[in-house]
Short mmCIF file of C-alpha atoms in Angstrom, two decimals:
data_model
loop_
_atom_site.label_atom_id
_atom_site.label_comp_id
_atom_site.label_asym_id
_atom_site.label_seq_id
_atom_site.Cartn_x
_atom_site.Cartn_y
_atom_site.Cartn_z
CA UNK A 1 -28.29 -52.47 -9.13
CA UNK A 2 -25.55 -51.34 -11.35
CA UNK A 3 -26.04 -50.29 -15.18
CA UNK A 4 -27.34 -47.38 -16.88
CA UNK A 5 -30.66 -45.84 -16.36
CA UNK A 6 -31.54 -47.69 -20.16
CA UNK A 7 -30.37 -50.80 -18.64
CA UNK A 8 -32.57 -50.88 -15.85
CA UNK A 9 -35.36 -49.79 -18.00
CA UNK A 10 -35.33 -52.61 -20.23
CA UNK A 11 -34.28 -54.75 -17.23
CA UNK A 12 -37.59 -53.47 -15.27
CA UNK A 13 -39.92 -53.93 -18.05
CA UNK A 14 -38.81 -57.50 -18.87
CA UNK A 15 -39.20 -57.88 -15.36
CA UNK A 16 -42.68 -56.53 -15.25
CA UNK A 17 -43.63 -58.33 -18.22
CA UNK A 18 -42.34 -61.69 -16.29
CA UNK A 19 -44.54 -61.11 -13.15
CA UNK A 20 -47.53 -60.36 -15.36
CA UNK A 21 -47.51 -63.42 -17.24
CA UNK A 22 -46.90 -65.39 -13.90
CA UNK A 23 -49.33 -63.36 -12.20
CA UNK A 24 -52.01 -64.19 -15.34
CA UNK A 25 -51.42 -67.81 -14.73
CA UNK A 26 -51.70 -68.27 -11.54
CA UNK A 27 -55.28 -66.30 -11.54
CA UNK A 28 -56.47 -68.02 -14.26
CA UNK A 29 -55.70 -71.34 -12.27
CA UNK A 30 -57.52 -70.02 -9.39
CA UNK A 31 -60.38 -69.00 -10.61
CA UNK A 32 -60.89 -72.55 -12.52
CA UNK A 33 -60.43 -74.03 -9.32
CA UNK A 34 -62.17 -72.00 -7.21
CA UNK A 35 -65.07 -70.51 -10.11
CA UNK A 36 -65.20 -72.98 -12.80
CA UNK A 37 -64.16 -70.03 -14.94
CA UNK A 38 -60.75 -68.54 -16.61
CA UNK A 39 -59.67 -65.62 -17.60
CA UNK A 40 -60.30 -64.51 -21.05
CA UNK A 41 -57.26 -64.51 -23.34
CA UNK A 42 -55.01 -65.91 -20.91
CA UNK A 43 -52.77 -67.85 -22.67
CA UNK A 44 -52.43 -65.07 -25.43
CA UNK A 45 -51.82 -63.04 -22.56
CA UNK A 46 -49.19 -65.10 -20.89
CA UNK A 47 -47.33 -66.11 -24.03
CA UNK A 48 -47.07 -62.07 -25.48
CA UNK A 49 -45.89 -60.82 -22.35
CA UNK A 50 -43.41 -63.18 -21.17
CA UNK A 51 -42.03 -63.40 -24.72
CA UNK A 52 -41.49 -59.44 -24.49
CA UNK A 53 -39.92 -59.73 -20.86
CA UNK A 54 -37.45 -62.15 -22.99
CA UNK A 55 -37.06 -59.83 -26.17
CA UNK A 56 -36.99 -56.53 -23.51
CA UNK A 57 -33.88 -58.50 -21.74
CA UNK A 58 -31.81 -59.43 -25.21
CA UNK A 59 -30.53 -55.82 -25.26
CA UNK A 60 -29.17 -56.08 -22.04
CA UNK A 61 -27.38 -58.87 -22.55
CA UNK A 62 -25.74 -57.78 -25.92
CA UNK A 63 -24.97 -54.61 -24.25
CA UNK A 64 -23.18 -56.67 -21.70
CA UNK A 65 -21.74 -59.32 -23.92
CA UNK A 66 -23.40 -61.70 -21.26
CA UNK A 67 -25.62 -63.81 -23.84
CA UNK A 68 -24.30 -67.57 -23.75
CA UNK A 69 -20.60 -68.63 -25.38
CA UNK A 70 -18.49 -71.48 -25.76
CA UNK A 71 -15.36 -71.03 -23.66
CA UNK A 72 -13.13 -73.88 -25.24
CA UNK A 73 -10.17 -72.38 -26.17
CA UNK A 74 -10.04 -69.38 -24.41
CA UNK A 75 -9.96 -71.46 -21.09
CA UNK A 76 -7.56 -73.39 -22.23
CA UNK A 77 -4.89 -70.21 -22.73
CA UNK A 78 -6.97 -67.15 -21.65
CA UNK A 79 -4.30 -64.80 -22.86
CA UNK A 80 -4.10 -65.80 -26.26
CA UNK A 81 -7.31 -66.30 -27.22
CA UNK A 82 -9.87 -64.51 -25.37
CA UNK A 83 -9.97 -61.37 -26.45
CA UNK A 84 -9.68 -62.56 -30.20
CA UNK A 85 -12.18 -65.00 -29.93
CA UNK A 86 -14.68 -62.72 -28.07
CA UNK A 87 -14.14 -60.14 -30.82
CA UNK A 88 -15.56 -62.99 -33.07
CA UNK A 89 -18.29 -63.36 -30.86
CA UNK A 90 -19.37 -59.92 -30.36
CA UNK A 91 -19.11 -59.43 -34.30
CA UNK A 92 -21.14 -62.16 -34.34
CA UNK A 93 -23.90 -60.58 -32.37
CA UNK A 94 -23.44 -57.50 -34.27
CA UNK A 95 -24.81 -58.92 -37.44
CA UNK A 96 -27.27 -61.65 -35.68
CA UNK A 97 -28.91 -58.74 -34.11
CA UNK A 98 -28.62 -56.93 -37.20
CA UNK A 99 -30.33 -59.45 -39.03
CA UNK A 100 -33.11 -60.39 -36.97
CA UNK A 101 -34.06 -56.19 -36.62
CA UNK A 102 -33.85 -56.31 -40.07
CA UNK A 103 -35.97 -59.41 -40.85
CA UNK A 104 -38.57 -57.99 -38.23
CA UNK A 105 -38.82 -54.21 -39.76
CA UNK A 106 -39.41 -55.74 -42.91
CA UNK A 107 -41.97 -57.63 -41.94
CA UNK A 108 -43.68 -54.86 -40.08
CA UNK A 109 -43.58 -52.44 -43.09
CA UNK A 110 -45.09 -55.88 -45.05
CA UNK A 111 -47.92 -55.93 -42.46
CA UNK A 112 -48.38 -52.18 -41.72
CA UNK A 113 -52.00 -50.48 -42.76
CA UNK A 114 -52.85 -54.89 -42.22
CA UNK A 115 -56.10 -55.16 -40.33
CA UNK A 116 -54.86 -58.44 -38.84
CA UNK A 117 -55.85 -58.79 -35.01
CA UNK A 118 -54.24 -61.90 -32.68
CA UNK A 119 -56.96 -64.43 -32.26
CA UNK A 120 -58.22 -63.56 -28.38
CA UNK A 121 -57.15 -60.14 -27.38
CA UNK A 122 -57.56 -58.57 -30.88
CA UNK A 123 -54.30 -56.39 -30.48
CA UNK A 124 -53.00 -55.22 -34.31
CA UNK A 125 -50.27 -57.45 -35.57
CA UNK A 126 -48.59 -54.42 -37.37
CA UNK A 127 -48.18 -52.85 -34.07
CA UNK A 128 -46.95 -56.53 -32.46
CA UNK A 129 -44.89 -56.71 -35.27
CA UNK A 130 -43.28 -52.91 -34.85
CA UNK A 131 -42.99 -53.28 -31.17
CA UNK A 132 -40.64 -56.49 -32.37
CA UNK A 133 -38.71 -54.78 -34.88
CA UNK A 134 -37.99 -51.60 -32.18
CA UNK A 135 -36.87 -53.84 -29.49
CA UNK A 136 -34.84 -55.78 -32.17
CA UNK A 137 -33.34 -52.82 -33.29
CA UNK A 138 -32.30 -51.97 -29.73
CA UNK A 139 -30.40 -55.58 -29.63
CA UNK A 140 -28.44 -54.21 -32.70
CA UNK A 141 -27.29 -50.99 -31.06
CA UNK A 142 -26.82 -52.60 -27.54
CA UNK A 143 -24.19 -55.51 -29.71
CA UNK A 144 -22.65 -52.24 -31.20
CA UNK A 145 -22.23 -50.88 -27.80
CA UNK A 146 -21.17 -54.34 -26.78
CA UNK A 147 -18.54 -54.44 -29.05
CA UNK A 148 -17.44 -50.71 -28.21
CA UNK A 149 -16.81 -51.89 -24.74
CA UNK A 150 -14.85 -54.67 -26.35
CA UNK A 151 -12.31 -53.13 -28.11
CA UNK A 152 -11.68 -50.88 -25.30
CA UNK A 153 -10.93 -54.05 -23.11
CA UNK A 154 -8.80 -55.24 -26.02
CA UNK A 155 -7.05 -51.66 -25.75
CA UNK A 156 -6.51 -51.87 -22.11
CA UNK A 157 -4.79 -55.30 -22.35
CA UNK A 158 -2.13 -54.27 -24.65
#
């Protein structure tokens, strides 16, 4: 596995966070076949861990510049455009991550001090809500990164 030791962290985690949800689901399906009964909180369960295995992978993939993009012109004459256009891109990043870790902290300093529970499990939405912004926050610094690793590509080329 290649990548830094932060890498594989988040990498392991989402990972983790993946086979929990899966593993959740399948027991809960057992034991209504098998016991008439379910686990309680499942679905909270499932849907708040696999969305952090998916939030827990984003910086990894800004880091990497390996989120989704539209190769149109830059396959039709790579050496023109790109390096250009995936400047664009990963300046786009910057400031999509950048928003969304900013919309997020907001909202957790908004619901901090909150007494607010999720309906089954009864974990704090301020803390939810922080965890959010923190992982967010890491999607910002892992686009800045991202574009760091960019420019010295771009650098290279010339």
């Amino acid at each position: 596995m290649t990548g830094t030791w932060i890498e594989r962290g988040f990498l392991a985690a989402a990972g983790l966070c993946f086979l929990f949800g899966t593993g959740v689901t399948v027991v809960d399906v057992a034991l209504r076949a098998v016991a008439g009964t379910n686990v309680p909180g499942a679905i909270e369960l499932t849907s708040l861990s696999i969305g952090l295995g998916a939030l827990l992978s984003m910086p990894v993939c800004y880091a990497k510049r390996a989120h989704v993009t539209a190769k149109l012109l830059s396959e039709v004459s790579p050496n023109r455009f790109a390096w250009p256009l995936g400047m664009v891109g990963t300046a786009a990043s910057i400031l999509f991550a950048a928003m969304l870790a900013w919309i997020m902290a907001h909202n957790a300093l908004d619901k901090w001090g909150s007494p607010e529970t999720t309906a089954d499990l009864g974990v704090p939405i301020p803390y939810a809500v922080g965890l959010i912004a923190v992982v967010l926050l890491s999607c910002a610094a892992a686009a800045l990164i991202g574009f760091r690793a960019a420019l010295w590509v771009g650098r290279a080329r010339r």
